[in-house]
Short mmCIF file of C-alpha atoms in Angstrom, two decimals:
data_model
loop_
_atom_site.label_atom_id
_atom_site.label_comp_id
_atom_site.label_asym_id
_atom_site.label_seq_id
_atom_site.Cartn_x
_atom_site.Cartn_y
_atom_site.Cartn_z
CA MET A 1 16.48 -30.54 50.49
CA ALA A 2 14.84 -26.95 49.57
CA ILE A 3 16.64 -25.60 52.53
CA MET A 4 20.01 -26.91 51.08
CA LEU A 5 18.75 -25.42 47.67
CA GLN A 6 18.33 -22.09 49.35
CA ASP A 7 21.90 -22.25 51.04
CA ASP A 8 23.51 -22.51 47.73
CA ASN A 9 21.58 -19.84 46.14
CA ASN A 10 22.53 -16.97 49.43
CA ARG A 11 26.13 -18.44 49.19
CA GLU A 12 26.58 -17.42 45.64
CA ASN A 13 24.62 -14.46 45.91
CA ASN A 14 26.99 -13.70 48.41
CA GLU A 15 29.86 -14.74 46.14
CA ILE A 16 28.44 -11.96 43.62
CA LYS A 17 28.06 -9.73 46.41
CA ARG A 18 32.07 -9.79 47.31
CA LEU A 19 32.51 -10.13 43.71
CA LEU A 20 31.06 -6.91 42.83
CA GLY A 21 32.21 -5.13 45.75
CA GLY A 22 35.14 -5.56 44.98
CA MET A 23 35.63 -4.42 42.18
CA PRO A 24 37.76 -0.95 42.11
CA LYS A 25 36.19 2.48 42.29
CA ILE A 26 36.02 4.47 39.39
CA GLU A 27 37.19 7.96 40.26
CA ALA A 28 36.28 11.14 38.11
CA PRO A 29 39.13 12.50 36.57
CA GLU A 30 41.29 15.39 38.39
CA ASN A 31 40.03 17.98 35.99
CA PHE A 32 36.48 17.48 36.50
CA GLU A 33 35.70 20.14 38.24
CA TYR A 34 37.38 22.14 36.11
CA ASN A 35 35.75 21.96 33.01
CA LEU A 36 32.73 21.96 35.45
CA MET A 37 32.90 25.16 36.21
CA VAL A 38 34.51 26.06 32.69
CA LYS A 39 31.39 25.26 31.49
CA ILE A 40 28.90 26.98 34.11
CA ASN A 41 31.24 30.17 33.83
CA ASN A 42 30.45 30.40 30.28
CA GLY A 43 27.31 29.82 30.25
CA SER A 44 27.71 26.76 27.60
CA PHE A 45 24.90 24.39 28.78
CA ASP A 46 24.85 22.42 25.55
CA LEU A 47 24.54 18.86 27.19
CA LYS A 48 26.62 15.89 25.20
CA THR A 49 24.30 13.01 26.22
CA GLU A 50 20.79 15.41 25.98
CA LYS A 51 18.23 13.87 24.00
CA PRO A 52 18.30 15.61 20.44
CA ARG A 53 14.77 17.45 20.45
CA PHE A 54 14.20 16.65 17.05
CA SER A 55 14.20 13.20 18.15
CA PHE A 56 11.17 11.93 18.03
CA VAL A 57 10.00 13.53 14.62
CA TYR A 58 12.90 12.29 13.23
CA GLN A 59 12.93 8.70 14.36
CA ARG A 60 9.18 8.11 13.93
CA LEU A 61 7.77 10.74 11.78
CA VAL A 62 9.83 11.35 8.69
CA PRO A 63 10.28 7.66 7.93
CA ALA A 64 6.29 7.03 8.46
CA SER A 65 5.73 10.15 6.44
CA ALA A 66 8.33 9.33 3.53
CA ALA A 67 6.33 5.63 3.63
CA VAL A 68 3.17 7.14 2.72
CA PHE A 69 4.40 9.64 0.38
CA THR A 70 5.98 6.95 -1.29
CA ILE A 71 2.78 4.85 -1.62
CA PHE A 72 0.93 7.66 -2.42
CA VAL A 73 3.04 7.92 -5.78
CA LEU A 74 3.44 4.54 -6.44
CA PHE A 75 -0.48 4.29 -6.07
CA PHE A 76 -0.78 6.69 -8.84
CA ILE A 77 2.04 5.29 -11.05
CA TYR A 78 1.13 1.32 -11.35
CA GLY A 79 -2.15 1.85 -9.15
CA LEU A 80 -5.46 2.19 -10.68
CA ASP A 81 -6.49 4.03 -14.14
CA GLU A 82 -7.72 7.23 -12.83
CA SER A 83 -10.97 6.88 -14.86
CA SER A 84 -11.80 3.78 -13.61
CA VAL A 85 -11.22 5.32 -9.66
CA ASP A 86 -13.44 8.36 -10.66
CA THR A 87 -16.26 6.36 -11.96
CA MET A 88 -16.21 3.22 -10.78
CA LEU A 89 -19.61 3.89 -8.75
CA VAL A 90 -21.29 5.88 -11.62
CA VAL A 91 -20.62 4.38 -14.60
CA ASP A 92 -22.62 1.31 -16.41
CA PRO A 93 -20.74 -2.07 -16.01
CA ALA A 94 -18.53 -2.53 -18.92
CA VAL A 95 -20.43 -5.07 -21.87
CA GLU A 96 -18.13 -6.69 -23.79
CA ASP A 97 -18.56 -5.61 -27.41
CA ASP A 98 -19.23 -8.85 -29.18
CA ALA A 99 -22.33 -9.11 -26.14
CA VAL A 100 -23.32 -5.80 -27.60
CA ALA A 101 -23.28 -6.93 -30.86
CA SER A 102 -25.17 -10.42 -31.07
CA MET A 103 -27.63 -8.11 -28.89
CA HIS A 104 -28.53 -5.64 -31.96
CA ASP A 105 -28.44 -8.57 -34.13
CA SER A 106 -30.97 -10.66 -32.55
CA VAL A 107 -34.55 -11.06 -33.16
CA ALA A 108 -35.84 -10.28 -29.61
CA PHE A 109 -33.57 -6.93 -29.86
CA ARG A 110 -35.12 -6.24 -33.05
CA GLU A 111 -38.99 -7.18 -31.68
CA VAL A 112 -38.50 -5.19 -28.42
CA ALA A 113 -37.46 -2.03 -30.80
CA ALA A 114 -40.17 -1.92 -33.07
CA THR A 115 -42.94 -2.31 -29.91
CA PHE A 116 -41.28 0.75 -28.49
CA GLY A 117 -40.46 2.29 -31.20
CA THR A 118 -37.35 4.06 -29.92
CA LYS A 119 -35.98 6.92 -31.61
CA SER A 120 -32.41 5.11 -32.72
CA GLU A 121 -34.39 1.98 -33.55
CA LYS A 122 -36.75 3.29 -35.68
CA ASN A 123 -33.77 3.65 -38.36
CA SER A 124 -33.72 0.33 -37.73
CA ASN A 125 -37.33 -0.80 -39.21
CA GLU A 126 -35.56 -1.24 -42.60
CA VAL A 127 -34.12 -4.13 -41.09
CA THR A 128 -35.74 -7.01 -43.04
CA PRO A 129 -37.16 -9.77 -40.34
CA GLU A 130 -34.98 -12.57 -40.35
CA LYS A 131 -36.26 -15.41 -42.19
CA SER A 132 -34.57 -18.46 -40.10
CA SER A 133 -33.92 -18.72 -36.12
CA THR A 134 -31.72 -20.56 -33.40
CA PHE A 135 -33.47 -22.83 -31.57
CA VAL A 136 -33.07 -25.46 -29.25
CA SER A 137 -33.15 -29.48 -30.43
CA PRO A 138 -35.05 -31.70 -27.90
CA ASP A 139 -31.08 -33.61 -27.95
CA GLY A 140 -29.94 -30.15 -26.43
CA LYS A 141 -28.08 -28.63 -29.50
CA LEU A 142 -28.50 -25.44 -30.73
CA GLU A 143 -29.68 -25.70 -34.59
CA LYS A 144 -30.84 -23.27 -37.23
CA SER A 145 -34.14 -23.43 -39.09
CA SER A 146 -33.95 -23.25 -42.72
CA SER A 147 -36.93 -20.61 -42.53
CA PHE A 148 -38.67 -18.29 -39.47
CA ALA A 149 -41.81 -19.90 -37.67
CA ILE A 150 -43.67 -16.84 -39.34
CA ASP A 151 -43.29 -15.89 -42.45
CA ASN A 152 -45.19 -12.00 -43.87
CA SER A 153 -45.56 -13.23 -47.03
CA LYS A 154 -47.33 -16.55 -46.42
CA SER A 155 -49.23 -15.04 -42.99
CA VAL A 156 -52.05 -12.65 -42.64
CA ASP A 157 -53.99 -10.89 -39.42
CA LEU A 158 -57.30 -12.91 -39.59
CA ASP A 159 -59.22 -10.03 -38.00
CA SER A 160 -57.64 -7.62 -40.64
CA TYR A 161 -57.99 -9.74 -43.05
CA ILE A 162 -61.93 -9.82 -42.59
CA ARG A 163 -62.19 -6.54 -42.15
CA GLY A 164 -61.28 -5.64 -45.52
CA ASP A 165 -57.46 -4.41 -44.08
CA LYS A 166 -54.55 -4.64 -45.87
CA ARG A 167 -52.20 -7.32 -45.26
CA LEU A 168 -50.63 -6.36 -42.22
CA GLY A 169 -47.04 -7.80 -43.67
CA GLU A 170 -47.51 -5.29 -46.44
CA ARG A 171 -47.37 -2.24 -44.05
CA ARG A 172 -45.07 -3.39 -41.24
CA PRO A 173 -42.32 -5.57 -42.06
CA ASN A 174 -42.12 -7.12 -38.43
CA ASN A 175 -43.31 -10.68 -37.90
CA LEU A 176 -45.19 -9.48 -34.76
CA SER A 177 -47.40 -7.47 -37.25
CA VAL A 178 -48.63 -11.24 -38.80
CA VAL A 179 -49.72 -12.65 -35.32
CA SER A 180 -53.06 -12.31 -34.67
CA GLY A 181 -55.48 -10.45 -32.34
CA GLY A 182 -53.81 -7.33 -32.73
CA GLU A 183 -55.53 -4.35 -34.32
CA ALA A 184 -53.60 -2.19 -36.33
CA GLY A 185 -51.40 0.26 -35.21
CA ARG A 186 -51.81 -1.51 -31.63
CA THR A 187 -49.01 -3.39 -30.80
CA ASN A 188 -48.81 -5.54 -27.65
CA ARG A 189 -46.19 -7.25 -26.38
CA PHE A 190 -48.48 -10.82 -27.03
CA ASN A 191 -50.82 -10.85 -29.65
CA GLY A 192 -52.59 -13.53 -29.46
CA PHE A 193 -52.04 -16.57 -31.76
CA LEU A 194 -50.18 -17.40 -34.79
CA TYR A 195 -52.05 -18.11 -37.60
CA ARG A 196 -49.91 -20.24 -40.20
CA GLN A 197 -50.79 -19.58 -43.59
CA ASN A 198 -51.97 -22.74 -45.42
CA ASP A 199 -53.08 -21.99 -49.48
CA LYS A 200 -55.67 -24.88 -48.83
CA ASP A 201 -57.13 -23.64 -46.17
CA LEU A 202 -57.80 -19.95 -47.30
CA ASP A 203 -58.96 -21.45 -50.42
CA THR A 204 -61.59 -23.32 -48.47
CA LEU A 205 -62.04 -19.84 -46.00
CA LYS A 206 -62.24 -17.80 -49.02
CA ALA A 207 -64.31 -19.93 -50.61
CA ARG A 208 -66.50 -20.04 -47.26
CA ILE A 209 -66.56 -16.39 -47.13
CA ASP A 210 -67.81 -16.25 -50.85
CA SER A 211 -70.92 -18.64 -50.25
CA ILE A 212 -71.48 -16.32 -47.14
CA LYS A 213 -71.63 -13.13 -49.11
CA LYS A 214 -73.53 -14.95 -51.93
CA ASN A 215 -76.01 -16.29 -49.52
CA MET A 216 -76.47 -12.98 -47.82
CA THR A 217 -77.11 -11.29 -51.44
CA THR A 218 -79.58 -13.72 -52.29
CA GLU A 219 -81.72 -13.67 -49.02
CA LYS A 220 -81.60 -9.80 -49.48
CA THR A 221 -83.00 -10.06 -53.11
CA LYS A 222 -85.74 -12.35 -52.31
CA MET B 1 31.81 30.06 56.06
CA SER B 2 33.69 27.49 53.96
CA LYS B 3 33.99 25.59 57.00
CA LYS B 4 30.69 25.68 57.90
CA LEU B 5 29.21 24.45 54.69
CA THR B 6 31.54 21.61 54.78
CA THR B 7 29.69 20.46 57.61
CA LEU B 8 26.31 20.58 56.08
CA THR B 9 24.16 17.76 55.45
CA ASP B 10 23.84 17.48 51.18
CA GLU B 11 19.99 18.59 51.67
CA GLU B 12 21.18 21.31 53.55
CA LEU B 13 23.52 22.39 50.82
CA ILE B 14 21.19 22.39 48.19
CA LYS B 15 18.68 24.36 50.49
CA GLU B 16 21.90 26.85 50.65
CA PHE B 17 22.48 26.55 46.51
CA GLN B 18 18.54 26.59 45.84
CA ASP B 19 18.14 29.91 48.61
CA PHE B 20 20.89 32.26 48.67
CA ASN B 21 22.17 30.76 44.95
CA THR B 22 25.36 29.74 46.90
CA LEU B 23 28.29 28.32 44.42
CA GLU B 24 30.50 27.11 46.97
CA ALA B 25 27.35 25.03 48.35
CA TYR B 26 27.06 23.82 44.60
CA GLU B 27 30.99 22.96 44.34
CA ILE B 28 30.66 20.87 47.81
CA LEU B 29 28.12 18.72 46.52
CA VAL B 30 29.97 18.37 43.32
CA LYS B 31 32.82 17.19 44.80
CA ARG B 32 31.03 14.47 47.31
CA TYR B 33 29.42 12.91 44.14
CA LYS B 34 31.53 13.08 41.66
CA ASP B 35 33.38 10.11 42.48
CA PRO B 36 30.23 7.82 43.23
CA LEU B 37 28.20 9.21 40.15
CA THR B 38 31.69 8.03 37.67
CA ASN B 39 31.45 5.25 39.18
CA PHE B 40 27.61 3.66 39.12
CA VAL B 41 27.43 5.58 35.31
CA TYR B 42 30.86 3.83 34.12
CA ARG B 43 29.65 0.37 35.45
CA PHE B 44 26.21 1.25 33.86
CA VAL B 45 27.71 2.56 30.26
CA GLY B 46 30.82 0.96 30.29
CA ASP B 47 32.29 3.22 28.56
CA LYS B 48 35.04 5.57 31.01
CA ASP B 49 35.14 9.43 28.20
CA VAL B 50 30.87 8.61 27.77
CA CYS B 51 30.64 8.45 31.16
CA THR B 52 32.66 11.26 32.25
CA ASP B 53 29.91 13.37 29.96
CA ILE B 54 27.21 12.25 31.26
CA VAL B 55 28.49 12.91 34.95
CA GLN B 56 29.04 16.31 33.68
CA ASP B 57 25.71 16.89 32.17
CA THR B 58 24.20 15.45 35.56
CA MET B 59 25.64 18.00 37.03
CA ILE B 60 25.01 21.01 34.85
CA LYS B 61 21.65 19.94 35.26
CA PHE B 62 21.43 20.00 38.66
CA TYR B 63 22.70 23.13 38.56
CA LEU B 64 20.18 24.43 36.33
CA ASN B 65 17.41 22.58 37.76
CA LYS B 66 18.07 23.03 41.42
CA ASP B 67 14.84 24.51 42.15
CA SER B 68 13.08 21.13 40.92
CA TYR B 69 14.61 19.63 43.60
CA LYS B 70 11.67 18.74 46.82
CA SER B 71 13.06 19.13 50.55
CA PHE B 72 11.52 15.71 51.27
CA ALA B 73 13.67 13.72 48.70
CA LYS B 74 16.63 12.79 50.02
CA PHE B 75 19.64 14.90 47.52
CA SER B 76 21.44 11.42 46.81
CA THR B 77 18.45 9.51 44.93
CA TRP B 78 17.50 13.00 42.91
CA ILE B 79 21.18 13.06 41.73
CA TYR B 80 21.84 9.50 41.16
CA THR B 81 17.95 9.51 39.26
CA ILE B 82 19.17 12.33 36.69
CA ALA B 83 22.47 10.21 36.10
CA GLY B 84 20.86 7.11 35.51
CA ASN B 85 18.20 8.72 33.06
CA LEU B 86 21.14 10.20 31.27
CA ALA B 87 23.00 7.06 31.05
CA LYS B 88 19.73 5.23 29.73
CA ASN B 89 19.58 7.92 27.46
CA GLU B 90 22.99 7.32 26.05
CA LEU B 91 22.36 3.65 26.04
CA LYS B 92 19.47 3.84 23.78
CA ARG B 93 21.43 6.12 21.92
CA ARG B 94 24.08 3.71 20.91
CA LYS B 95 21.74 0.97 20.35
CA ARG B 96 19.64 3.48 17.53
CA ARG B 97 23.01 3.81 16.34
CA THR B 98 23.80 0.20 16.20
CA ILE B 99 20.73 -0.35 14.64
CA LEU B 100 21.38 2.39 12.18
CA SER B 101 24.79 1.82 11.23
CA LEU B 102 26.28 -0.11 8.32
CA HIS B 103 29.11 -1.88 9.68
CA ASN B 104 29.41 -4.72 13.02
CA ASP B 105 30.84 -2.06 15.22
CA ASP B 106 31.40 -5.51 17.91
CA GLU B 107 35.05 -5.41 17.58
CA GLU B 108 35.56 -1.79 18.18
CA LYS B 109 33.09 -1.98 21.36
CA SER B 110 35.78 -4.80 22.80
CA LEU B 111 38.39 -2.66 21.61
CA GLN B 112 36.58 -0.03 23.69
CA ILE B 113 36.47 -1.75 27.16
CA GLU B 114 40.40 -3.14 26.57
CA ASP B 115 42.05 0.51 26.35
CA LYS B 116 40.65 1.61 29.31
CA SER B 117 43.46 3.95 30.80
CA PHE B 118 42.26 3.26 33.80
CA ILE B 119 42.65 -0.58 34.18
CA MET B 120 45.48 -0.39 32.02
CA PRO B 121 48.73 0.02 34.80
CA ASP B 122 47.71 -2.75 36.86
CA ARG B 123 46.28 -4.58 34.11
CA ALA B 124 48.67 -7.78 34.67
CA THR B 125 47.61 -8.67 38.69
CA ASP B 126 44.60 -11.29 38.78
CA ASN B 127 42.52 -9.03 40.57
CA GLN B 128 42.61 -6.08 37.63
CA ILE B 129 41.68 -9.05 35.65
CA LYS B 130 38.58 -10.30 37.43
CA SER B 131 37.36 -7.05 37.32
CA GLY B 132 37.21 -6.33 33.82
CA MET B 133 36.06 -9.53 33.58
CA ILE B 134 33.05 -8.78 35.80
CA GLN B 135 32.21 -5.41 34.35
CA LYS B 136 31.90 -7.24 30.83
CA ALA B 137 29.80 -9.66 32.50
CA LEU B 138 27.61 -6.76 34.35
CA LEU B 139 27.12 -5.14 30.81
CA LYS B 140 25.75 -8.29 29.47
CA VAL B 141 23.42 -8.28 32.09
CA LYS B 142 20.51 -6.61 31.34
CA GLU B 143 19.63 -3.12 31.73
CA VAL B 144 16.87 -3.14 34.11
CA TYR B 145 18.54 -6.16 36.23
CA ARG B 146 21.93 -4.01 35.92
CA GLU B 147 20.90 -0.72 37.08
CA VAL B 148 19.51 -2.07 41.19
CA VAL B 149 22.46 -4.95 40.72
CA ILE B 150 25.07 -1.87 40.83
CA LEU B 151 23.19 0.67 42.93
CA ARG B 152 22.64 -2.67 45.67
CA ASP B 153 26.06 -4.39 44.90
CA ILE B 154 28.57 -1.57 44.16
CA GLN B 155 27.25 1.47 44.98
CA ASN B 156 25.61 0.11 48.15
CA LEU B 157 22.79 1.84 48.54
CA SER B 158 19.01 0.50 50.63
CA TYR B 159 16.70 -1.10 48.54
CA GLU B 160 14.48 2.00 50.02
CA GLU B 161 17.05 3.91 47.86
CA ILE B 162 17.19 2.42 45.10
CA ALA B 163 13.25 2.34 44.76
CA GLU B 164 13.10 5.98 45.10
CA ILE B 165 15.60 6.18 42.22
CA THR B 166 14.09 3.54 39.66
CA GLY B 167 10.49 4.59 41.07
CA LEU B 168 9.71 0.89 41.09
CA SER B 169 8.43 -0.77 44.53
CA ILE B 170 10.71 -2.69 47.35
CA GLY B 171 9.46 -5.68 45.71
CA THR B 172 10.07 -5.27 42.22
CA VAL B 173 13.23 -3.68 42.82
CA LYS B 174 14.29 -6.88 44.81
CA SER B 175 13.35 -9.47 42.25
CA ARG B 176 14.91 -7.19 39.93
CA ILE B 177 18.15 -7.59 41.63
CA ASN B 178 18.03 -11.30 42.38
CA ARG B 179 17.51 -12.07 38.92
CA GLY B 180 20.39 -9.83 37.90
CA ARG B 181 22.63 -11.45 40.26
CA THR B 182 21.28 -15.05 38.54
CA GLN B 183 22.25 -14.20 35.21
CA LEU B 184 25.72 -12.41 37.07
CA GLN B 185 25.89 -16.00 38.06
CA LYS B 186 25.87 -17.54 35.00
CA LEU B 187 27.90 -15.39 33.25
CA LEU B 188 30.87 -15.66 35.88
CA SER B 189 30.87 -18.91 37.38
CA ASN B 190 33.89 -19.69 36.38
CA ILE B 191 35.51 -16.49 38.21
CA TYR B 192 33.79 -17.19 41.41
CA LYS B 193 34.09 -21.59 41.28
CA GLU B 194 37.85 -20.59 41.23
#
């Protein structure tokens, strides 16, 4: 079978050879030599079929550089903003205005400002402390309390009070000042425990202090 | 002297031309090779006018670069290599032109082949029609196969000579010839079964 196929193949190959060999021979034109010798004698050796020397430059480099140039131009027309390109890695990340505004309004911001007393925030000392605050209720909703937990007019620094200082609330209209445990003029982030003002307690406290003072004076006189 | 030169081999003639710049030796070589080269280039390119230009350029290159021929090679393979390279360049240029051209010039191409003046007078005969069909089929065969098939089956060169001209190994030449013939068989199945 294989031999038969090979024979067929050889036969077909021979047929092709016969067909190709039987083709008429093409001859050069009669004036071929004359034209050639004229060219040689005139020294005109411009080869018609010679590849042009700029072929590579023209075919490859020019289109490529044109494409690069176009991309370059389009990039600057429709591309990224110039400022963002230059300073992308230098500038601070952009913060939305609302976020900044809410940050400035927040109690925490005022606390920090009052604590560290930055130059810009010294002017904001005039800001009155908020009398209300927002808190998360146990059921997860945001609620606004009617009054802030610490009220300057109703709060005292017990130590200062005992030492006879003025009420801090009058001197420093800041919620931090009403927190006990801190010394006058010294501002710590954590100033101790809050003392919630209670008129009855205050009266009893005053009464106790008065009685202590009385006892002391009576003992001295004795 | 002239009589003596005609009896010289190709290699001796080019040696004469290289050493003494004997133009007569050059002319004899041109006479010997103009027709075989024209036949080869025409079968490869399929255009008479272009083929004449290619062969002219081949001869000019030979004239200008005679010193690049080394005596250890056969002159025929050297001149065929030049002609083959120029013919390939022309085909490449044509391809580029076809890609870049806005209009489809297929009709123009077919007209070019039909208009060959050297086929026209006896075109009516069966053999001429057949050879026209074979030429068309040949032009459809892949370039790499076409070249070797022409050199082998039309120009009757040996495998060694073809290997030298194309710069391929003999094995590759043989396999390419076989593939080329197979492609031709498919294209010419109607003719050779008649």
